[in-house]
Coordinates of C-alpha atoms in Angstrom, one line a residue:
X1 CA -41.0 -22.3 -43.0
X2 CA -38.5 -20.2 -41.3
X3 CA -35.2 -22.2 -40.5
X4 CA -33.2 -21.7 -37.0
X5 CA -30.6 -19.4 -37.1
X6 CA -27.7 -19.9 -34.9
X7 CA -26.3 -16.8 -33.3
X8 CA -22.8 -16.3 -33.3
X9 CA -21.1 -17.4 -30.1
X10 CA -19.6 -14.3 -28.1
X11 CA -16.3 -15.4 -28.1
X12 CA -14.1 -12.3 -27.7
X13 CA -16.4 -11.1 -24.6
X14 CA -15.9 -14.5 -23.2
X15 CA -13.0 -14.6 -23.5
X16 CA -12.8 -11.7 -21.7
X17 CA -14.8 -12.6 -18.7
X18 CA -13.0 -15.9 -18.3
X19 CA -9.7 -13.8 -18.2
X20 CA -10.8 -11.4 -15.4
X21 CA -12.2 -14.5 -13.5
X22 CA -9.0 -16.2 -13.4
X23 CA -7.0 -13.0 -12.5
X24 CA -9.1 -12.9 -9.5
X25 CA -9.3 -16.3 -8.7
X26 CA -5.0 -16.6 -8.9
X27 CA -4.6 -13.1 -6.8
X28 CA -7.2 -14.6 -4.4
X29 CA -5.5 -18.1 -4.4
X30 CA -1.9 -16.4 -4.0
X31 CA -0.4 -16.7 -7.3
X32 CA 0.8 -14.1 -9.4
X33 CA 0.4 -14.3 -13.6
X34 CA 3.6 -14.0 -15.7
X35 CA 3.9 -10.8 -16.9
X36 CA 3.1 -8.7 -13.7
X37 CA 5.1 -5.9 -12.9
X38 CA 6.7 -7.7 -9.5
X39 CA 8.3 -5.9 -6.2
X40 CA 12.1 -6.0 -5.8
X41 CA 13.4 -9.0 -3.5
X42 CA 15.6 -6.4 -2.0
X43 CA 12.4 -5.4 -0.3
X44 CA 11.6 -9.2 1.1
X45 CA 10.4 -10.1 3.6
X46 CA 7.8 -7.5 4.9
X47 CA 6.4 -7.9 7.8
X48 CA 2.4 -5.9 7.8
X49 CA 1.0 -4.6 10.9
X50 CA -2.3 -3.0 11.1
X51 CA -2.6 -0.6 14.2
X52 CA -6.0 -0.4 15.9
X53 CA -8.7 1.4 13.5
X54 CA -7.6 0.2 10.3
X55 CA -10.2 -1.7 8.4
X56 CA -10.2 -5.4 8.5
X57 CA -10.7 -6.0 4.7
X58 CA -8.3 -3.4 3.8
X59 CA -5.6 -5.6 6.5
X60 CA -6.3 -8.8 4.6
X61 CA -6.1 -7.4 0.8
X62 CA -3.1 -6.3 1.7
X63 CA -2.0 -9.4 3.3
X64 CA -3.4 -11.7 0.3
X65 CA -1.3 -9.2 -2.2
X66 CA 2.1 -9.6 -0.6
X67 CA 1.7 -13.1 -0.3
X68 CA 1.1 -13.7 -3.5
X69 CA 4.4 -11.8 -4.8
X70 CA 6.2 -13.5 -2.0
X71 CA 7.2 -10.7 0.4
X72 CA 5.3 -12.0 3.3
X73 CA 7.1 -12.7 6.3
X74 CA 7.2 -15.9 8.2
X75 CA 7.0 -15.5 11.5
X76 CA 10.7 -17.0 11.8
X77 CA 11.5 -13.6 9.4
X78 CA 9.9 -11.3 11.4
X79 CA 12.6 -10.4 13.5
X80 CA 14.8 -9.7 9.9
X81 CA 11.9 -8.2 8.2
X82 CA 11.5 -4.5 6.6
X83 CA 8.7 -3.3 8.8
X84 CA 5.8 -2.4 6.9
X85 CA 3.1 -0.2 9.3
X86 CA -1.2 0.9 8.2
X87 CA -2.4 3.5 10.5
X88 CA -4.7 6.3 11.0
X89 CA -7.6 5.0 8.6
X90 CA -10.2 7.6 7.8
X91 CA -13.1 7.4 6.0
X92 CA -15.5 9.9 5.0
X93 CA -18.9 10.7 2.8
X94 CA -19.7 14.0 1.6
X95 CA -22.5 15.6 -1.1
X96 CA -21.2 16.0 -4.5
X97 CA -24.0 17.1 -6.2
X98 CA -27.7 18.2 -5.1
X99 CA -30.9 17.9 -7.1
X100 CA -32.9 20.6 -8.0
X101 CA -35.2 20.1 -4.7
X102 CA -31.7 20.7 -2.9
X103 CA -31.8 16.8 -2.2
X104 CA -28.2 14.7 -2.3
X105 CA -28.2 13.4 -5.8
X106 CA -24.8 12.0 -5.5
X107 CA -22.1 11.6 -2.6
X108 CA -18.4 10.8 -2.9
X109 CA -16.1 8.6 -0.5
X110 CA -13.0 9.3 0.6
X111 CA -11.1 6.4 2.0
X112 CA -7.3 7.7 3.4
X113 CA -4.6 5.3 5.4
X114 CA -1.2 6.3 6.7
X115 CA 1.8 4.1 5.6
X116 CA 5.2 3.8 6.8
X117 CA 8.0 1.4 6.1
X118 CA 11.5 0.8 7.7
X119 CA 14.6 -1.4 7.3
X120 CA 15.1 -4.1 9.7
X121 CA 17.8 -2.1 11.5
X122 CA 14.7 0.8 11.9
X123 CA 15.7 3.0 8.5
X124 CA 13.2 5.0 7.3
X125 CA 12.4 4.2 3.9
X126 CA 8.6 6.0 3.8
X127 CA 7.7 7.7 6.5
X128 CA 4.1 8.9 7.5
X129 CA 2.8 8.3 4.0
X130 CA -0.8 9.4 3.4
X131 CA -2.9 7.3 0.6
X132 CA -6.3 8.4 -0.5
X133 CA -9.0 6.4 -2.7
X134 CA -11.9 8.3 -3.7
X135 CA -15.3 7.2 -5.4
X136 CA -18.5 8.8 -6.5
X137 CA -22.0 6.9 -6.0
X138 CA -25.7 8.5 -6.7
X139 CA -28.5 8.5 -4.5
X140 CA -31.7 7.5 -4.8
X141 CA -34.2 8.1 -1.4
X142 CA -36.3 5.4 -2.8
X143 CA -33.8 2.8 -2.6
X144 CA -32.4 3.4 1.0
X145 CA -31.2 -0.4 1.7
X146 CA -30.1 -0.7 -1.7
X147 CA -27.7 2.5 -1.6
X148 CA -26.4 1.2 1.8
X149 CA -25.3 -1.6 0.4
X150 CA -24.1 -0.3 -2.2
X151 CA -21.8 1.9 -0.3
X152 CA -20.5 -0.5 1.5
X153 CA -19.7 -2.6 -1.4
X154 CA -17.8 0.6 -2.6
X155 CA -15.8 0.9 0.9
X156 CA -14.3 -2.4 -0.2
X157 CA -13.5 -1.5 -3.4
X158 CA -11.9 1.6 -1.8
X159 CA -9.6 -0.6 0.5
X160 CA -8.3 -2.8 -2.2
X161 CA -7.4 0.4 -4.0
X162 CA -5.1 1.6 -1.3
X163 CA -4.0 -2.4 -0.8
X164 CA -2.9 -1.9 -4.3
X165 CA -1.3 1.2 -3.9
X166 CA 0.7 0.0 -0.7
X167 CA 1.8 -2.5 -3.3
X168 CA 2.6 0.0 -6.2
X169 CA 4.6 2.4 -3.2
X170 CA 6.8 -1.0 -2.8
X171 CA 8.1 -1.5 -6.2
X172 CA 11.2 1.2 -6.5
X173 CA 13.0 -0.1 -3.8
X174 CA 15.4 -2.1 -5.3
X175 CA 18.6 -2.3 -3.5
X176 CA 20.3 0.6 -5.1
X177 CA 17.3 2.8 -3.9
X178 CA 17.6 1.3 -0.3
X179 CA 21.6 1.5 -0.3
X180 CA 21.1 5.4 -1.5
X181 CA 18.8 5.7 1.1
X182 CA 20.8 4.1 3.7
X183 CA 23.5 6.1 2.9
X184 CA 21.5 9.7 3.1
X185 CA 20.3 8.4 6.4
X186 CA 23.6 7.6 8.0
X187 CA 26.3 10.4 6.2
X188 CA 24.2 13.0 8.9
X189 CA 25.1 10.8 12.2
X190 CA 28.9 10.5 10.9
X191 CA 29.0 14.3 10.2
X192 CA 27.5 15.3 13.9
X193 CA 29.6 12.7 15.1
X194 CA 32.7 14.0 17.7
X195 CA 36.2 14.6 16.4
X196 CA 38.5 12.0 17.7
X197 CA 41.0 12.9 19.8
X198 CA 44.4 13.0 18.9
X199 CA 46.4 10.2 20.5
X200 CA 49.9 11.1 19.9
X201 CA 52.4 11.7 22.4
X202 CA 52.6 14.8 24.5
X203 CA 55.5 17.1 23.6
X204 CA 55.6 19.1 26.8
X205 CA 56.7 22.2 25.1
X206 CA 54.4 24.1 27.5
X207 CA 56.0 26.9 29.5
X208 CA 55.6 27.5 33.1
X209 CA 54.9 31.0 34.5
X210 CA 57.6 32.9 36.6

């Protein structure tokens, strides 16, 4: 008679689900795990605004991330707020590969968002910044539904890939970055600026003509 073998218990794999679980659940819930590469506080507060086109999800991702590392504006703070700005969203599907009956076997998305950021006294600190995410997907014509849903399950993903890099294009700026910045900015304005006027008393050493 044969006797029951327990298997052994998948602990590391787990392990490692649990772990990718509760990342998502404290990014989702606003909290950020010790450890994390954060974003300067010379940078805070941000104020986001997404100009008309830009995809909701993509707007909220990138809401939920700065919220969670603490750069989110208040709206008391917006007035005093660096000036964070998502425009011209693009997205677009074209055929990567064909099958041999010249069919699309597999398309690629290309997801692209203009960024821009500025000081609250209207410094540019980026300025008309393009991001791109790009992913590859196969088709299959007898899974039309499927494949649509598919896609746009990858669209998300694309959006909180540029979310994240929106995030990752916010971490240099500490306050020496900014100040250099501010400085580059400005020492052109002083240059072009007028000569002042000298102010000191007239000599009248001028001669008169015969």
């Amino acid at each position: 008679m044969s006797r029951y073998q327990p298997q052994p218990f998948p602990t590391r794999r787990c392990r490692q689900g649990l772990l990718v679980l509760l990342c998502l659940a404290l990014a989702g819930c606003g909290f950020q795990l010790r450890g994390t590469q954060s974003v300067p506080e010379a940078i805070q507060p941000v104020s986001l605004t997404c100009q008309s086109g830009v995809a909701s999800n993509l707007c909220n991702s990138l809401r939920r991330q700065l919220d969670g590392f603490g750069l989110l504006a208040s709206e008391e703070q917006k007035e005093e707020a660096y000036r964070l700005t998502l425009s011209d969203y693009r997205h677009d599907r074209r055929v990567s590969a064909i099958t041999g009956r010249a069919a699309a076997a597999e398309y690629e998305l290309t997801t692209q968002v203009r960024l821009s950021l500025f000081t609250p006294d209207n410094i540019p600190l980026l300025a008309e910044t393009n991001l791109q995410a790009i992913q590859a997907y196969r088709s299959d014509e007898t899974r039309v539904l499927a494949e649509e849903g598919e896609r746009g399950g990858i669209q998300n993903q694309l959006n909180e890939q540029l979310a994240m890099q929106v995030i990752a294009r916010l971490r240099p700026f500490d306050q020496t970055r900014i100040d250099a910045i501010r400085g580059a900015y400005e020492k052109p304005r002083e240059d072009s600026a007028p000569p002042q006027q000298d102010q000191g008393n007239d000599t009248g050493d001028s001669e008169m003509a015969p």
